[in-house]
mmCIF file of C-alpha atoms in Angstrom:
data_model
loop_
_atom_site.group_PDB
_atom_site.id
_atom_site.type_symbol
_atom_site.label_atom_id
_atom_site.label_comp_id
_atom_site.label_asym_id
_atom_site.label_seq_id
_atom_site.Cartn_x
_atom_site.Cartn_y
_atom_site.Cartn_z
ATOM 1 C CA MET M 1 58.641 -28.979 42.250
ATOM 2 C CA THR M 2 59.077 -26.299 39.562
ATOM 3 C CA MET M 3 61.936 -26.934 37.173
ATOM 4 C CA PRO M 4 64.309 -23.989 36.581
ATOM 5 C CA ALA M 5 63.910 -22.100 33.336
ATOM 6 C CA ALA M 6 66.061 -23.380 30.513
ATOM 7 C CA SER M 7 69.152 -21.288 29.835
ATOM 8 C CA ASP M 8 69.425 -19.278 26.629
ATOM 9 C CA SER M 9 73.143 -20.039 26.545
ATOM 10 C CA VAL M 10 74.293 -22.592 23.970
ATOM 11 C CA LEU M 11 75.722 -25.627 25.765
ATOM 12 C CA ILE M 12 78.713 -27.322 24.160
ATOM 13 C CA VAL M 13 79.663 -30.638 25.738
ATOM 14 C CA GLY M 14 83.268 -31.276 24.763
ATOM 15 C CA GLY M 15 85.516 -28.243 24.432
ATOM 16 C CA GLY M 16 88.301 -29.734 22.324
ATOM 17 C CA ALA M 17 89.103 -29.355 18.627
ATOM 18 C CA ILE M 18 85.532 -29.199 17.316
ATOM 19 C CA GLY M 19 83.531 -28.061 20.329
ATOM 20 C CA GLY M 20 86.109 -25.520 21.377
ATOM 21 C CA THR M 21 86.486 -23.882 17.968
ATOM 22 C CA LEU M 22 82.693 -23.777 17.649
ATOM 23 C CA ALA M 23 82.444 -22.189 21.100
ATOM 24 C CA ALA M 24 85.010 -19.563 20.152
ATOM 25 C CA SER M 25 83.170 -18.782 16.907
ATOM 26 C CA LEU M 26 79.840 -18.379 18.687
ATOM 27 C CA ALA M 27 81.285 -16.320 21.532
ATOM 28 C CA GLY M 28 83.071 -14.114 18.998
ATOM 29 C CA ALA M 29 79.679 -13.449 17.386
ATOM 30 C CA GLY M 30 78.232 -12.348 20.721
ATOM 31 C CA ILE M 31 76.293 -15.560 21.423
ATOM 32 C CA ALA M 32 76.310 -16.770 25.029
ATOM 33 C CA VAL M 33 78.120 -20.105 25.300
ATOM 34 C CA THR M 34 78.719 -22.567 28.119
ATOM 35 C CA VAL M 35 81.505 -25.085 27.532
ATOM 36 C CA CYS M 36 81.409 -28.307 29.543
ATOM 37 C CA ASP M 37 84.528 -30.462 29.457
ATOM 38 C CA ALA M 38 85.980 -33.207 31.669
ATOM 39 C CA ASN M 39 89.489 -31.726 31.323
ATOM 40 C CA ALA M 40 89.681 -29.659 34.529
ATOM 41 C CA ALA M 41 92.861 -27.865 33.430
ATOM 42 C CA HIS M 42 91.203 -26.840 30.145
ATOM 43 C CA VAL M 43 88.127 -25.535 31.988
ATOM 44 C CA ALA M 44 90.253 -23.618 34.497
ATOM 45 C CA ALA M 45 92.305 -22.019 31.721
ATOM 46 C CA ILE M 46 89.188 -20.895 29.821
ATOM 47 C CA ASN M 47 87.672 -19.345 32.945
ATOM 48 C CA ARG M 48 90.935 -17.694 33.937
ATOM 49 C CA ASP M 49 92.422 -16.550 30.630
ATOM 50 C CA GLY M 50 89.723 -17.054 28.006
ATOM 51 C CA LEU M 51 89.630 -19.438 25.045
ATOM 52 C CA ALA M 52 92.349 -18.878 22.453
ATOM 53 C CA VAL M 53 92.316 -20.183 18.880
ATOM 54 C CA ALA M 54 95.431 -19.924 16.721
ATOM 55 C CA GLY M 55 95.748 -20.567 12.994
ATOM 56 C CA ILE M 56 93.812 -19.290 10.009
ATOM 57 C CA ARG M 57 91.231 -17.371 12.069
ATOM 58 C CA PRO M 58 92.873 -16.301 15.338
ATOM 59 C CA ALA M 59 90.530 -15.533 18.200
ATOM 60 C CA HIS M 60 90.636 -14.927 21.927
ATOM 61 C CA VAL M 61 87.223 -14.901 23.577
ATOM 62 C CA ARG M 62 85.564 -15.140 26.943
ATOM 63 C CA ALA M 63 83.187 -18.033 27.574
ATOM 64 C CA ALA M 64 81.775 -19.762 30.630
ATOM 65 C CA ALA M 65 83.350 -23.180 31.214
ATOM 66 C CA ARG M 66 82.427 -25.951 33.634
ATOM 67 C CA VAL M 67 83.520 -29.478 34.435
ATOM 68 C CA PRO M 68 80.531 -31.868 34.447
ATOM 69 C CA GLU M 69 80.106 -31.815 38.237
ATOM 70 C CA GLN M 70 79.794 -28.016 38.183
ATOM 71 C CA LEU M 71 77.221 -27.689 35.411
ATOM 72 C CA GLU M 72 73.822 -26.474 36.556
ATOM 73 C CA GLY M 73 70.528 -25.873 34.803
ATOM 74 C CA ARG M 74 68.966 -27.082 31.588
ATOM 75 C CA PHE M 75 69.598 -25.853 28.078
ATOM 76 C CA LYS M 76 67.408 -25.396 25.008
ATOM 77 C CA ARG M 77 70.274 -25.708 22.505
ATOM 78 C CA ALA M 78 73.279 -27.984 22.801
ATOM 79 C CA PHE M 79 76.096 -29.531 20.781
ATOM 80 C CA LEU M 80 77.709 -32.835 21.708
ATOM 81 C CA ALA M 81 81.341 -32.784 20.559
ATOM 82 C CA VAL M 82 83.153 -35.409 22.624
ATOM 83 C CA LYS M 83 85.185 -38.252 21.159
ATOM 84 C CA ALA M 84 83.164 -41.271 20.065
ATOM 85 C CA LYS M 85 84.667 -43.347 22.890
ATOM 86 C CA ASP M 86 83.093 -40.973 25.447
ATOM 87 C CA ASN M 87 79.694 -40.845 23.799
ATOM 88 C CA GLY M 88 77.790 -43.063 26.236
ATOM 89 C CA THR M 89 78.799 -41.194 29.374
ATOM 90 C CA ALA M 90 78.398 -37.764 27.784
ATOM 91 C CA SER M 91 74.971 -38.574 26.329
ATOM 92 C CA ALA M 92 73.630 -39.746 29.690
ATOM 93 C CA PHE M 93 75.019 -36.593 31.327
ATOM 94 C CA LEU M 94 73.556 -34.348 28.635
ATOM 95 C CA ARG M 95 70.120 -35.899 29.037
ATOM 96 C CA ALA M 96 69.904 -34.433 32.547
ATOM 97 C CA HIS M 97 70.807 -30.941 31.319
ATOM 98 C CA LEU M 98 68.688 -30.718 28.167
ATOM 99 C CA ALA M 99 65.313 -28.982 28.335
ATOM 100 C CA ASP M 100 62.284 -31.116 27.536
ATOM 101 C CA ASP M 101 61.743 -29.060 24.373
ATOM 102 C CA GLY M 102 65.474 -28.637 23.725
ATOM 103 C CA TRP M 103 67.653 -30.160 21.019
ATOM 104 C CA VAL M 104 71.223 -31.423 20.764
ATOM 105 C CA ALA M 105 73.226 -31.626 17.545
ATOM 106 C CA VAL M 106 75.758 -34.465 17.676
ATOM 107 C CA LEU M 107 79.132 -33.536 16.147
ATOM 108 C CA GLN M 108 81.086 -36.788 16.076
ATOM 109 C CA ASN M 109 82.926 -39.091 13.770
ATOM 110 C CA GLY M 110 81.139 -42.346 13.112
ATOM 111 C CA LEU M 111 77.572 -43.072 14.093
ATOM 112 C CA GLY M 112 77.565 -41.458 17.523
ATOM 113 C CA MET M 113 74.489 -39.485 16.498
ATOM 114 C CA VAL M 114 72.437 -42.699 16.540
ATOM 115 C CA GLU M 115 73.787 -43.830 19.902
ATOM 116 C CA ALA M 116 73.255 -40.375 21.387
ATOM 117 C CA ALA M 117 69.687 -40.202 20.103
ATOM 118 C CA ARG M 118 68.876 -43.462 21.887
ATOM 119 C CA ALA M 119 70.558 -42.370 25.118
ATOM 120 C CA ILE M 120 69.049 -38.886 25.236
ATOM 121 C CA GLY M 121 65.583 -39.948 24.078
ATOM 122 C CA GLY M 122 62.546 -37.845 23.423
ATOM 123 C CA ASP M 123 63.286 -37.105 19.758
ATOM 124 C CA ARG M 124 65.742 -34.416 20.803
ATOM 125 C CA ALA M 125 68.868 -35.341 18.794
ATOM 126 C CA ILE M 126 69.884 -33.826 15.465
ATOM 127 C CA GLY M 127 72.552 -35.427 13.284
ATOM 128 C CA ALA M 128 75.591 -33.450 12.198
ATOM 129 C CA VAL M 129 78.809 -34.356 10.373
ATOM 130 C CA ILE M 130 81.796 -32.034 10.243
ATOM 131 C CA ALA M 131 85.182 -32.100 8.531
ATOM 132 C CA ILE M 132 87.566 -29.359 9.608
ATOM 133 C CA GLY M 133 91.251 -28.959 10.368
ATOM 134 C CA ALA M 134 91.382 -28.234 14.097
ATOM 135 C CA HIS M 135 93.101 -29.596 17.180
ATOM 136 C CA TYR M 136 93.640 -29.105 20.911
ATOM 137 C CA ARG M 137 97.103 -27.739 21.754
ATOM 138 C CA ALA M 138 97.045 -27.056 25.501
ATOM 139 C CA PRO M 139 94.549 -26.007 28.181
ATOM 140 C CA GLY M 140 92.601 -23.035 26.837
ATOM 141 C CA ASP M 141 94.532 -23.164 23.558
ATOM 142 C CA LEU M 142 93.236 -24.581 20.252
ATOM 143 C CA ALA M 143 94.240 -24.373 16.595
ATOM 144 C CA LEU M 144 92.045 -23.958 13.501
ATOM 145 C CA LEU M 145 94.084 -24.891 10.426
ATOM 146 C CA GLY M 146 91.631 -25.394 7.583
ATOM 147 C CA TYR M 147 87.995 -25.482 6.565
ATOM 148 C CA GLY M 148 86.083 -28.497 5.290
ATOM 149 C CA GLU M 149 82.385 -29.347 5.231
ATOM 150 C CA THR M 150 79.480 -29.454 7.668
ATOM 151 C CA HIS M 151 76.157 -31.240 7.107
ATOM 152 C CA VAL M 152 73.135 -31.131 9.412
ATOM 153 C CA GLY M 153 69.912 -33.119 9.260
ATOM 154 C CA GLU M 154 67.207 -34.918 11.175
ATOM 155 C CA LEU M 155 67.865 -38.584 11.879
ATOM 156 C CA ASP M 156 64.322 -39.549 10.912
ATOM 157 C CA GLY M 157 62.005 -37.310 8.957
ATOM 158 C CA PRO M 158 62.189 -33.902 7.289
ATOM 159 C CA ASN M 159 64.237 -31.015 8.568
ATOM 160 C CA ARG M 160 62.555 -28.592 10.943
ATOM 161 C CA ALA M 161 62.993 -25.133 12.417
ATOM 162 C CA ARG M 162 65.409 -26.592 14.995
ATOM 163 C CA THR M 163 67.530 -28.143 12.243
ATOM 164 C CA ARG M 164 67.819 -24.790 10.551
ATOM 165 C CA GLU M 165 68.674 -23.164 13.892
ATOM 166 C CA ALA M 166 71.459 -25.687 14.493
ATOM 167 C CA ALA M 167 72.818 -25.099 10.990
ATOM 168 C CA ALA M 168 72.730 -21.322 11.497
ATOM 169 C CA LEU M 169 74.782 -21.661 14.679
ATOM 170 C CA LEU M 170 77.294 -23.956 12.966
ATOM 171 C CA ASP M 171 77.574 -21.414 10.139
ATOM 172 C CA HIS M 172 79.574 -19.249 12.542
ATOM 173 C CA LEU M 173 82.380 -21.829 12.342
ATOM 174 C CA GLN M 174 82.061 -22.814 8.685
ATOM 175 C CA PRO M 175 79.126 -23.045 6.236
ATOM 176 C CA ALA M 176 76.648 -25.780 7.197
ATOM 177 C CA GLU M 177 74.501 -27.530 4.607
ATOM 178 C CA LEU M 178 71.108 -29.030 5.411
ATOM 179 C CA THR M 179 70.599 -32.603 4.233
ATOM 180 C CA ASP M 180 67.827 -35.186 4.270
ATOM 181 C CA ASN M 181 70.417 -37.999 4.362
ATOM 182 C CA ILE M 182 72.527 -37.290 7.428
ATOM 183 C CA LEU M 183 73.179 -41.000 8.032
ATOM 184 C CA GLY M 184 74.603 -41.243 4.515
ATOM 185 C CA HIS M 185 76.969 -38.410 5.380
ATOM 186 C CA GLY M 186 77.818 -40.085 8.683
ATOM 187 C CA TRP M 187 78.750 -43.333 6.950
ATOM 188 C CA GLY M 188 80.683 -41.403 4.284
ATOM 189 C CA LYS M 189 82.721 -39.716 7.020
ATOM 190 C CA LEU M 190 83.189 -43.132 8.625
ATOM 191 C CA VAL M 191 84.815 -44.374 5.412
ATOM 192 C CA LEU M 192 87.173 -41.426 5.602
ATOM 193 C CA ALA M 193 87.786 -42.019 9.322
ATOM 194 C CA ALA M 194 88.914 -45.581 8.572
ATOM 195 C CA ILE M 195 91.309 -44.291 5.918
ATOM 196 C CA TYR M 196 92.640 -41.594 8.248
ATOM 197 C CA SER M 197 93.157 -44.156 11.000
ATOM 198 C CA ALA M 198 95.308 -46.148 8.602
ATOM 199 C CA THR M 199 97.354 -43.076 7.631
ATOM 200 C CA ALA M 200 98.132 -42.494 11.306
ATOM 201 C CA LEU M 201 99.934 -45.840 11.475
ATOM 202 C CA ALA M 202 102.313 -44.737 8.712
ATOM 203 C CA ASP M 203 103.525 -41.663 10.626
ATOM 204 C CA ALA M 204 103.595 -39.750 7.328
ATOM 205 C CA ASP M 205 101.815 -36.744 5.853
ATOM 206 C CA VAL M 206 98.434 -37.669 4.443
ATOM 207 C CA ALA M 207 99.054 -35.917 1.124
ATOM 208 C CA ARG M 208 102.296 -37.856 0.637
ATOM 209 C CA LEU M 209 100.532 -41.169 1.189
ATOM 210 C CA TYR M 210 97.978 -40.198 -1.456
ATOM 211 C CA GLU M 211 100.861 -40.046 -3.947
ATOM 212 C CA ASP M 212 102.101 -43.566 -3.113
ATOM 213 C CA PRO M 213 100.321 -46.256 -5.179
ATOM 214 C CA ALA M 214 101.079 -49.068 -2.721
ATOM 215 C CA ALA M 215 99.877 -47.042 0.259
ATOM 216 C CA CYS M 216 96.745 -46.008 -1.629
ATOM 217 C CA ALA M 217 95.922 -49.632 -2.407
ATOM 218 C CA THR M 218 95.901 -50.362 1.323
ATOM 219 C CA LEU M 219 93.898 -47.242 2.159
ATOM 220 C CA ALA M 220 91.359 -48.166 -0.513
ATOM 221 C CA ALA M 221 91.013 -51.696 0.865
ATOM 222 C CA VAL M 222 90.372 -50.341 4.366
ATOM 223 C CA GLY M 223 87.794 -47.827 3.164
ATOM 224 C CA ARG M 224 86.103 -50.309 0.856
ATOM 225 C CA GLU M 225 85.238 -52.619 3.743
ATOM 226 C CA VAL M 226 83.304 -49.756 5.349
ATOM 227 C CA VAL M 227 81.612 -49.036 2.020
ATOM 228 C CA GLU M 228 80.492 -52.655 1.606
ATOM 229 C CA THR M 229 79.132 -52.705 5.146
ATOM 230 C CA ALA M 230 77.220 -49.464 4.625
ATOM 231 C CA LEU M 231 75.638 -50.807 1.454
ATOM 232 C CA ALA M 232 74.674 -54.013 3.218
ATOM 233 C CA GLU M 233 72.998 -51.814 5.861
ATOM 234 C CA GLY M 234 70.954 -50.120 3.135
ATOM 235 C CA VAL M 235 72.736 -46.778 3.400
ATOM 236 C CA THR M 236 72.941 -44.305 0.526
ATOM 237 C CA LEU M 237 76.514 -43.106 0.911
ATOM 238 C CA GLU M 238 77.408 -39.435 0.548
ATOM 239 C CA PRO M 239 80.817 -37.918 -0.282
ATOM 240 C CA ALA M 240 83.043 -36.804 2.591
ATOM 241 C CA ASP M 241 85.543 -33.960 2.196
ATOM 242 C CA GLY M 242 86.209 -34.693 -1.463
ATOM 243 C CA LEU M 243 86.117 -38.493 -1.226
ATOM 244 C CA ALA M 244 83.301 -40.253 -3.099
ATOM 245 C CA PRO M 245 83.104 -43.593 -1.231
ATOM 246 C CA LEU M 246 81.530 -45.611 -4.040
ATOM 247 C CA ARG M 247 84.529 -44.885 -6.259
ATOM 248 C CA LEU M 248 86.581 -47.142 -3.978
ATOM 249 C CA ARG M 249 84.676 -50.042 -5.609
ATOM 250 C CA ASP M 250 85.562 -48.960 -9.141
ATOM 251 C CA PRO M 251 88.893 -50.409 -10.407
ATOM 252 C CA ALA M 252 89.198 -47.572 -12.936
ATOM 253 C CA SER M 253 89.026 -44.965 -10.158
ATOM 254 C CA LEU M 254 91.828 -46.712 -8.284
ATOM 255 C CA ARG M 255 94.271 -46.196 -11.154
ATOM 256 C CA PHE M 256 96.432 -43.133 -10.556
ATOM 257 C CA GLY M 257 95.525 -40.065 -12.579
ATOM 258 C CA SER M 258 94.259 -36.507 -12.373
ATOM 259 C CA ASP M 259 90.703 -37.701 -11.639
ATOM 260 C CA ASP M 260 91.327 -40.809 -9.551
ATOM 261 C CA VAL M 261 89.472 -41.547 -6.302
ATOM 262 C CA TRP M 262 92.002 -39.557 -4.261
ATOM 263 C CA ALA M 263 91.826 -36.339 -6.315
ATOM 264 C CA GLY M 264 89.191 -34.716 -4.084
ATOM 265 C CA GLN M 265 91.085 -35.564 -0.918
ATOM 266 C CA ARG M 266 94.331 -34.232 -2.376
ATOM 267 C CA ALA M 267 92.544 -30.935 -3.044
ATOM 268 C CA ALA M 268 91.013 -30.925 0.442
ATOM 269 C CA TRP M 269 94.390 -31.370 2.125
ATOM 270 C CA GLN M 270 95.781 -28.451 0.160
ATOM 271 C CA ARG M 271 93.277 -26.301 2.085
ATOM 272 C CA TYR M 272 94.618 -27.486 5.439
ATOM 273 C CA VAL M 273 97.696 -26.059 7.117
ATOM 274 C CA ASN M 274 98.032 -29.267 9.151
ATOM 275 C CA THR M 275 99.403 -32.347 7.405
ATOM 276 C CA ARG M 276 98.375 -35.127 9.830
ATOM 277 C CA THR M 277 95.076 -36.306 11.290
ATOM 278 C CA GLY M 278 93.692 -35.980 14.790
ATOM 279 C CA ILE M 279 94.107 -39.722 15.255
ATOM 280 C CA TRP M 280 97.824 -39.414 14.533
ATOM 281 C CA ARG M 281 98.021 -36.518 17.011
ATOM 282 C CA ASP M 282 96.335 -38.592 19.723
ATOM 283 C CA LEU M 283 98.925 -41.344 19.243
ATOM 284 C CA ALA M 284 102.098 -39.401 18.465
ATOM 285 C CA GLU M 285 101.756 -36.172 20.443
ATOM 286 C CA LEU M 286 99.096 -36.549 23.135
ATOM 287 C CA HIS M 287 99.841 -40.238 23.830
ATOM 288 C CA ARG M 288 96.235 -41.046 24.613
ATOM 289 C CA ARG M 289 93.685 -43.613 23.579
ATOM 290 C CA THR M 290 92.010 -42.862 20.258
ATOM 291 C CA GLU M 291 88.355 -43.156 19.257
ATOM 292 C CA VAL M 292 89.136 -45.657 16.487
ATOM 293 C CA SER M 293 87.752 -48.695 18.303
ATOM 294 C CA ALA M 294 84.535 -46.855 19.175
ATOM 295 C CA MET M 295 84.118 -45.755 15.553
ATOM 296 C CA LEU M 296 85.113 -48.872 13.644
ATOM 297 C CA GLY M 297 84.278 -51.693 16.076
ATOM 298 C CA PRO M 298 80.546 -51.313 15.316
ATOM 299 C CA VAL M 299 81.312 -51.474 11.590
ATOM 300 C CA VAL M 300 83.037 -54.827 12.026
ATOM 301 C CA ASP M 301 80.081 -56.056 14.082
ATOM 302 C CA ALA M 302 77.626 -54.913 11.412
ATOM 303 C CA ALA M 303 79.678 -56.576 8.687
ATOM 304 C CA LYS M 304 79.577 -59.881 10.566
ATOM 305 C CA ARG M 305 75.790 -59.677 10.758
ATOM 306 C CA HIS M 306 75.756 -59.523 6.969
ATOM 307 C CA GLY M 307 78.368 -62.250 6.494
ATOM 308 C CA LEU M 308 81.004 -59.814 5.177
ATOM 309 C CA ALA M 309 84.726 -60.289 5.801
ATOM 310 C CA THR M 310 86.658 -57.306 7.223
ATOM 311 C CA PRO M 311 90.297 -58.430 7.452
ATOM 312 C CA GLN M 312 91.668 -54.930 6.814
ATOM 313 C CA LEU M 313 89.502 -53.269 9.456
ATOM 314 C CA GLU M 314 90.265 -55.966 12.011
ATOM 315 C CA ALA M 315 93.998 -55.657 11.333
ATOM 316 C CA LEU M 316 93.696 -51.875 11.610
ATOM 317 C CA LEU M 317 91.944 -52.136 14.983
ATOM 318 C CA ARG M 318 94.637 -54.491 16.295
ATOM 319 C CA LEU M 319 97.466 -52.233 15.136
ATOM 320 C CA ILE M 320 95.869 -49.077 16.544
ATOM 321 C CA ALA M 321 95.403 -50.860 19.875
ATOM 322 C CA ASP M 322 99.076 -51.894 19.788
ATOM 323 C CA ALA M 323 100.094 -48.296 19.065
ATOM 324 C CA GLU M 324 97.954 -47.042 21.950
ATOM 325 C CA THR M 325 99.649 -49.408 24.404
ATOM 326 C CA GLY M 326 103.174 -48.960 23.067
ATOM 327 C CA LYS M 327 103.401 -52.442 21.566
ATOM 328 C CA ALA M 328 103.839 -50.973 18.090
ATOM 329 C CA ALA M 329 105.606 -47.821 16.959
ATOM 330 C CA LEU M 330 104.109 -45.600 14.303
ATOM 331 C CA GLY M 331 106.014 -45.733 11.038
ATOM 332 C CA PRO M 332 106.544 -47.618 7.778
ATOM 333 C CA ALA M 333 107.059 -50.988 9.478
ATOM 334 C CA THR M 334 103.717 -50.862 11.279
ATOM 335 C CA PHE M 335 101.922 -49.591 8.174
ATOM 336 C CA ALA M 336 103.527 -52.454 6.242
ATOM 337 C CA ARG M 337 101.827 -54.897 8.624
ATOM 338 C CA LEU M 338 98.498 -53.413 7.578
ATOM 339 C CA MET M 339 99.521 -53.558 3.918
ATOM 340 C CA GLN M 340 100.281 -57.265 4.318
ATOM 341 C CA ALA M 341 96.902 -58.103 5.892
ATOM 342 C CA GLU M 342 94.917 -60.487 3.744
ATOM 343 C CA ASN M 343 92.105 -58.758 1.866
ATOM 344 C CA PRO M 344 89.668 -61.320 0.400
ATOM 345 C CA THR M 345 86.859 -58.786 -0.019
ATOM 346 C CA VAL M 346 84.985 -59.487 -3.231
ATOM 347 C CA LEU M 347 83.462 -56.498 -4.958
ATOM 348 C CA SER M 348 80.149 -58.270 -5.275
ATOM 349 C CA ARG M 349 77.991 -55.182 -5.616
ATOM 350 C CA GLN M 350 79.581 -53.484 -8.592
ATOM 351 C CA SER M 351 77.593 -50.605 -10.005
ATOM 352 C CA ALA M 352 75.721 -51.349 -13.171
#
């Protein structure tokens, strides 16, 4: 049986904050895009009214949209932009719709790029890490509220023509930088994701928390446990949106000042119109399960393999789960429970 020719359209699996704004940017540049999303109302709205993006770069474009059961054909170029918690199902689905010589760039928090590469197989996955201020507002309606950073690279080996092609497509949303250490960028973003998850519990603006010494001590403790785990895994950590992860291990960098560990993040949040994270929005506005467990659970598991204690991360996972189920309300009291969690982590790998 002859397989159908692979489509020249760019397939984007996951049409929310990241995938949707990327789709709008590509469609606005005249590039054919097919958005695949499990949210039937979102798909219907895009097909009926187009895809609208409010904020710093307003757009209203036409793009093909399908729910998974409606998607047909195979694609040469794809982006996987679902939440980390949906990675397994989406990767298996994408495998059936990716051309044998096609590629998929994985745009996720955490280490979904590694999981997706295993699920899709055939050396077809490219790693990508993005930081950007964007969110889903309603079916067919997104917001882009600030630019950050995008890094693209091969998971194993040097970059290729396909890596450069993926970066060129991502450039339509915001500048994409090629890297030969995409896993280092992924772990760096994971440090930031842990910190952002903790800020969500406080129900306060991120920038305000960065001005509170007590809050920052807790955020540093949470992030440092990810740093220690990454180092134990042999990872060379890269900065993420102004945060240099290794500085979380340096007592001098933790002292407040114009060049403390939070200075880069303070500057980054000045570029964003939004003041809260996507994790906070999932809990406070959309009232849905977050991707925190899918992102940080594997970190805790990896830490245990290396004999590292992760009391802050484990407390964070418990509190996020309580917030998801309504057992805990976001706010100072819940954040205080994280602040009170025992933190016996020893900075045993201080830089020389």
